[in-house]
Amino acid sequence: MNAAWGMMLERDIIVLNLTESHKTVKNIKERKSFTVSIADANHVKEADYFGVVSANTMKDKFAKSGLTATKSDFIDAPIINEFPICMECEFIEYQDNEYGCGVVGKICNVTADESILKDGNVDISLLNAIAFDPYTHRYYKIGERVGEAFKDGLDLK
């Protein structure tokens, strides 16, 4: 699926705001694991397709996308081969209370395509990741660095 809402809760904990009506949530609960692949600008059409078509009604959704997957060596979930980075996660819990955020997982491995690495680390400027703008319903490419976290604001201290 294509998830619009998610975040890092801690360095190795990820939260996805997903409702239980998604087939993905059912699969996550059954398999006790999931992957989060970051789509790039070259795969906007496929990523959007994952969001507009439900696996609850279309059984061959992934095959129709034209993308391919490989099973993770660490968890019981697929890695989308064409997306440049993937976080492989162990399922921790599903929160469904009034302020619950949905799926919570622990990142146990990260795979990244060589094309987005610089000196052995992920270089976000090479990633060409896309982000969803909920106000305009458009996707935007992320990549330009505009500052240094935990440093730039120190000038105002």
PDB file of C-alpha atoms in Angstrom:
ATOM      1  CA  MET A   1       0.000   0.000   0.000  1.00  0.00           C
ATOM      2  CA  ASN A   2       0.990   3.632  -0.232  1.00  0.00           C
ATOM      3  CA  ALA A   3       0.901   5.207   3.237  1.00  0.00           C
ATOM      4  CA  ALA A   4       0.673   8.987   3.451  1.00  0.00           C
ATOM      5  CA  TRP A   5       1.129   9.294   7.218  1.00  0.00           C
ATOM      6  CA  GLY A   6       4.074   7.894   9.112  1.00  0.00           C
ATOM      7  CA  MET A   7       7.041   8.955  11.185  1.00  0.00           C
ATOM      8  CA  MET A   8      10.022   7.890  13.201  1.00  0.00           C
ATOM      9  CA  LEU A   9       9.025   7.635  16.864  1.00  0.00           C
ATOM     10  CA  GLU A  10      12.568   6.863  18.003  1.00  0.00           C
ATOM     11  CA  ARG A  11      15.797   6.092  16.175  1.00  0.00           C
ATOM     12  CA  ASP A  12      14.674   2.543  15.418  1.00  0.00           C
ATOM     13  CA  ILE A  13      10.893   2.721  15.946  1.00  0.00           C
ATOM     14  CA  ILE A  14       8.514   3.627  13.124  1.00  0.00           C
ATOM     15  CA  VAL A  15       4.806   4.469  13.305  1.00  0.00           C
ATOM     16  CA  LEU A  16       2.363   4.221  10.395  1.00  0.00           C
ATOM     17  CA  ASN A  17      -1.077   5.768  10.688  1.00  0.00           C
ATOM     18  CA  LEU A  18      -3.111   2.956   9.122  1.00  0.00           C
ATOM     19  CA  THR A  19      -6.661   1.842   9.806  1.00  0.00           C
ATOM     20  CA  GLU A  20      -7.504  -1.794  10.353  1.00  0.00           C
ATOM     21  CA  SER A  21      -9.642  -1.855   7.201  1.00  0.00           C
ATOM     22  CA  HIS A  22      -6.456  -2.019   5.091  1.00  0.00           C
ATOM     23  CA  LYS A  23      -5.431  -5.476   3.893  1.00  0.00           C
ATOM     24  CA  THR A  24      -1.871  -4.402   4.741  1.00  0.00           C
ATOM     25  CA  VAL A  25      -2.722  -4.127   8.450  1.00  0.00           C
ATOM     26  CA  LYS A  26      -4.236  -7.611   8.418  1.00  0.00           C
ATOM     27  CA  ASN A  27      -1.051  -8.944   6.763  1.00  0.00           C
ATOM     28  CA  ILE A  28       1.204  -7.123   9.245  1.00  0.00           C
ATOM     29  CA  LYS A  29      -0.672  -8.582  12.217  1.00  0.00           C
ATOM     30  CA  GLU A  30      -0.558 -12.102  10.748  1.00  0.00           C
ATOM     31  CA  ARG A  31       3.118 -12.037   9.749  1.00  0.00           C
ATOM     32  CA  LYS A  32       4.341  -9.939  12.711  1.00  0.00           C
ATOM     33  CA  SER A  33       6.502  -7.919  10.330  1.00  0.00           C
ATOM     34  CA  PHE A  34       6.424  -5.376   7.511  1.00  0.00           C
ATOM     35  CA  THR A  35       8.634  -3.313   5.247  1.00  0.00           C
ATOM     36  CA  VAL A  36       8.539   0.400   4.503  1.00  0.00           C
ATOM     37  CA  SER A  37       9.962   1.215   1.088  1.00  0.00           C
ATOM     38  CA  ILE A  38      10.502   4.834   0.127  1.00  0.00           C
ATOM     39  CA  ALA A  39       9.310   5.516  -3.411  1.00  0.00           C
ATOM     40  CA  ASP A  40      11.387   7.740  -5.654  1.00  0.00           C
ATOM     41  CA  ALA A  41      10.398  10.226  -8.366  1.00  0.00           C
ATOM     42  CA  ASN A  42      10.885   7.567 -11.053  1.00  0.00           C
ATOM     43  CA  HIS A  43       8.096   5.459  -9.521  1.00  0.00           C
ATOM     44  CA  VAL A  44       5.370   8.012  -8.758  1.00  0.00           C
ATOM     45  CA  LYS A  45       2.804   6.189 -10.907  1.00  0.00           C
ATOM     46  CA  GLU A  46       3.382   2.839  -9.203  1.00  0.00           C
ATOM     47  CA  ALA A  47       3.414   4.341  -5.701  1.00  0.00           C
ATOM     48  CA  ASP A  48       0.185   6.220  -6.371  1.00  0.00           C
ATOM     49  CA  TYR A  49      -1.390   3.054  -7.786  1.00  0.00           C
ATOM     50  CA  PHE A  50      -0.637   1.273  -4.496  1.00  0.00           C
ATOM     51  CA  GLY A  51      -2.623   4.010  -2.764  1.00  0.00           C
ATOM     52  CA  VAL A  52      -5.652   4.209  -5.057  1.00  0.00           C
ATOM     53  CA  VAL A  53      -6.298   0.487  -5.487  1.00  0.00           C
ATOM     54  CA  SER A  54      -7.178  -1.731  -2.537  1.00  0.00           C
ATOM     55  CA  ALA A  55      -5.869  -5.265  -2.160  1.00  0.00           C
ATOM     56  CA  ASN A  56      -9.227  -5.994  -0.520  1.00  0.00           C
ATOM     57  CA  THR A  57     -10.822  -5.783  -3.977  1.00  0.00           C
ATOM     58  CA  MET A  58      -7.936  -6.444  -6.399  1.00  0.00           C
ATOM     59  CA  LYS A  59      -6.079  -9.677  -5.771  1.00  0.00           C
ATOM     60  CA  ASP A  60      -3.179  -9.151  -8.215  1.00  0.00           C
ATOM     61  CA  LYS A  61      -2.503  -5.532  -7.253  1.00  0.00           C
ATOM     62  CA  PHE A  62       1.261  -5.927  -6.855  1.00  0.00           C
ATOM     63  CA  ALA A  63       1.699  -7.923 -10.071  1.00  0.00           C
ATOM     64  CA  LYS A  64      -0.259  -5.322 -12.036  1.00  0.00           C
ATOM     65  CA  SER A  65       2.111  -2.580 -10.808  1.00  0.00           C
ATOM     66  CA  GLY A  66       4.956  -4.098 -12.837  1.00  0.00           C
ATOM     67  CA  LEU A  67       7.272  -3.951  -9.824  1.00  0.00           C
ATOM     68  CA  THR A  68       9.080  -6.943  -8.368  1.00  0.00           C
ATOM     69  CA  ALA A  69       9.800  -8.010  -4.808  1.00  0.00           C
ATOM     70  CA  THR A  70      12.288 -10.116  -2.894  1.00  0.00           C
ATOM     71  CA  LYS A  71      11.571 -11.690   0.482  1.00  0.00           C
ATOM     72  CA  SER A  72      13.575 -10.133   3.287  1.00  0.00           C
ATOM     73  CA  ASP A  73      16.288 -12.271   4.883  1.00  0.00           C
ATOM     74  CA  PHE A  74      15.382 -10.791   8.286  1.00  0.00           C
ATOM     75  CA  ILE A  75      11.576 -10.729   8.472  1.00  0.00           C
ATOM     76  CA  ASP A  76       8.529 -12.282   6.789  1.00  0.00           C
ATOM     77  CA  ALA A  77       7.814  -9.429   4.360  1.00  0.00           C
ATOM     78  CA  PRO A  78       8.749  -8.341   0.832  1.00  0.00           C
ATOM     79  CA  ILE A  79      11.256  -5.722  -0.302  1.00  0.00           C
ATOM     80  CA  ILE A  80      10.247  -3.820  -3.442  1.00  0.00           C
ATOM     81  CA  ASN A  81      13.296  -4.166  -5.677  1.00  0.00           C
ATOM     82  CA  GLU A  82      12.754  -0.992  -7.684  1.00  0.00           C
ATOM     83  CA  PHE A  83      12.464   1.376  -4.696  1.00  0.00           C
ATOM     84  CA  PRO A  84      15.869   2.688  -3.545  1.00  0.00           C
ATOM     85  CA  ILE A  85      15.555   2.153   0.213  1.00  0.00           C
ATOM     86  CA  CYS A  86      13.637  -0.171   2.499  1.00  0.00           C
ATOM     87  CA  MET A  87      13.238  -0.428   6.266  1.00  0.00           C
ATOM     88  CA  GLU A  88      12.556  -3.983   7.420  1.00  0.00           C
ATOM     89  CA  CYS A  89      10.465  -3.938  10.597  1.00  0.00           C
ATOM     90  CA  GLU A  90       9.286  -6.273  13.321  1.00  0.00           C
ATOM     91  CA  PHE A  91       5.686  -5.574  14.321  1.00  0.00           C
ATOM     92  CA  ILE A  92       5.401  -4.298  17.906  1.00  0.00           C
ATOM     93  CA  GLU A  93       1.725  -3.406  18.283  1.00  0.00           C
ATOM     94  CA  TYR A  94      -1.365  -1.918  16.750  1.00  0.00           C
ATOM     95  CA  GLN A  95      -2.733   1.097  18.602  1.00  0.00           C
ATOM     96  CA  ASP A  96      -6.433   1.692  18.126  1.00  0.00           C
ATOM     97  CA  ASN A  97      -7.385   3.874  21.077  1.00  0.00           C
ATOM     98  CA  GLU A  98      -8.586   7.475  20.693  1.00  0.00           C
ATOM     99  CA  TYR A  99      -5.083   8.817  20.052  1.00  0.00           C
ATOM    100  CA  GLY A 100      -3.510   5.631  18.745  1.00  0.00           C
ATOM    101  CA  CYS A 101      -1.453   5.902  15.615  1.00  0.00           C
ATOM    102  CA  GLY A 102      -1.898   2.472  14.078  1.00  0.00           C
ATOM    103  CA  VAL A 103       1.053   0.197  13.311  1.00  0.00           C
ATOM    104  CA  VAL A 104       4.186   0.463  15.453  1.00  0.00           C
ATOM    105  CA  GLY A 105       7.327  -1.434  14.459  1.00  0.00           C
ATOM    106  CA  LYS A 106      11.012  -1.803  15.242  1.00  0.00           C
ATOM    107  CA  ILE A 107      13.429  -1.353  12.356  1.00  0.00           C
ATOM    108  CA  CYS A 108      15.724  -4.384  12.312  1.00  0.00           C
ATOM    109  CA  ASN A 109      17.452  -3.843   8.959  1.00  0.00           C
ATOM    110  CA  VAL A 110      17.736  -1.241   6.214  1.00  0.00           C
ATOM    111  CA  THR A 111      18.557  -2.036   2.600  1.00  0.00           C
ATOM    112  CA  ALA A 112      19.650   0.710   0.211  1.00  0.00           C
ATOM    113  CA  ASP A 113      20.546   0.721  -3.452  1.00  0.00           C
ATOM    114  CA  GLU A 114      24.184   1.556  -4.193  1.00  0.00           C
ATOM    115  CA  SER A 115      23.012   4.515  -6.297  1.00  0.00           C
ATOM    116  CA  ILE A 116      21.889   6.435  -3.190  1.00  0.00           C
ATOM    117  CA  LEU A 117      24.976   5.790  -1.068  1.00  0.00           C
ATOM    118  CA  LYS A 118      27.832   8.216  -0.523  1.00  0.00           C
ATOM    119  CA  ASP A 119      30.758   7.071   1.616  1.00  0.00           C
ATOM    120  CA  GLY A 120      28.651   4.104   2.763  1.00  0.00           C
ATOM    121  CA  ASN A 121      25.741   6.237   4.007  1.00  0.00           C
ATOM    122  CA  VAL A 122      22.395   7.120   2.465  1.00  0.00           C
ATOM    123  CA  ASP A 123      22.580  10.516   0.777  1.00  0.00           C
ATOM    124  CA  ILE A 124      19.054  11.927   0.707  1.00  0.00           C
ATOM    125  CA  SER A 125      19.954  14.225  -2.193  1.00  0.00           C
ATOM    126  CA  LEU A 126      20.517  11.091  -4.316  1.00  0.00           C
ATOM    127  CA  LEU A 127      17.352   9.360  -3.113  1.00  0.00           C
ATOM    128  CA  ASN A 128      14.840  11.488  -5.069  1.00  0.00           C
ATOM    129  CA  ALA A 129      12.214  10.439  -2.526  1.00  0.00           C
ATOM    130  CA  ILE A 130       8.668  11.627  -3.006  1.00  0.00           C
ATOM    131  CA  ALA A 131       6.391  13.139  -0.381  1.00  0.00           C
ATOM    132  CA  PHE A 132       2.618  13.600  -0.457  1.00  0.00           C
ATOM    133  CA  ASP A 133       1.132  17.067   0.061  1.00  0.00           C
ATOM    134  CA  PRO A 134      -2.353  16.528   1.560  1.00  0.00           C
ATOM    135  CA  TYR A 135      -3.446  20.089   0.791  1.00  0.00           C
ATOM    136  CA  THR A 136      -2.896  19.964  -2.970  1.00  0.00           C
ATOM    137  CA  HIS A 137      -2.995  16.158  -3.430  1.00  0.00           C
ATOM    138  CA  ARG A 138       0.338  16.266  -5.239  1.00  0.00           C
ATOM    139  CA  TYR A 139       3.664  14.505  -4.848  1.00  0.00           C
ATOM    140  CA  TYR A 140       6.915  16.421  -4.494  1.00  0.00           C
ATOM    141  CA  LYS A 141      10.514  15.327  -4.812  1.00  0.00           C
ATOM    142  CA  ILE A 142      12.627  15.803  -1.684  1.00  0.00           C
ATOM    143  CA  GLY A 143      16.329  16.417  -1.770  1.00  0.00           C
ATOM    144  CA  GLU A 144      17.720  19.885  -1.274  1.00  0.00           C
ATOM    145  CA  ARG A 145      19.514  20.447   2.030  1.00  0.00           C
ATOM    146  CA  VAL A 146      18.591  23.753   3.646  1.00  0.00           C
ATOM    147  CA  GLY A 147      20.338  23.533   7.016  1.00  0.00           C
ATOM    148  CA  GLU A 148      22.062  21.551   9.744  1.00  0.00           C
ATOM    149  CA  ALA A 149      19.844  19.971  12.419  1.00  0.00           C
ATOM    150  CA  PHE A 150      20.735  20.685  16.038  1.00  0.00           C
ATOM    151  CA  LYS A 151      23.267  23.291  14.900  1.00  0.00           C
ATOM    152  CA  ASP A 152      21.708  26.167  12.949  1.00  0.00           C
ATOM    153  CA  GLY A 153      19.388  27.179  15.762  1.00  0.00           C
ATOM    154  CA  LEU A 154      22.263  27.502  18.215  1.00  0.00           C
ATOM    155  CA  ASP A 155      23.012  30.940  16.731  1.00  0.00           C
ATOM    156  CA  LEU A 156      19.818  32.195  18.417  1.00  0.00           C
ATOM    157  CA  LYS A 157      20.764  30.913  21.853  1.00  0.00           C
TER     158      LYS A 157
END
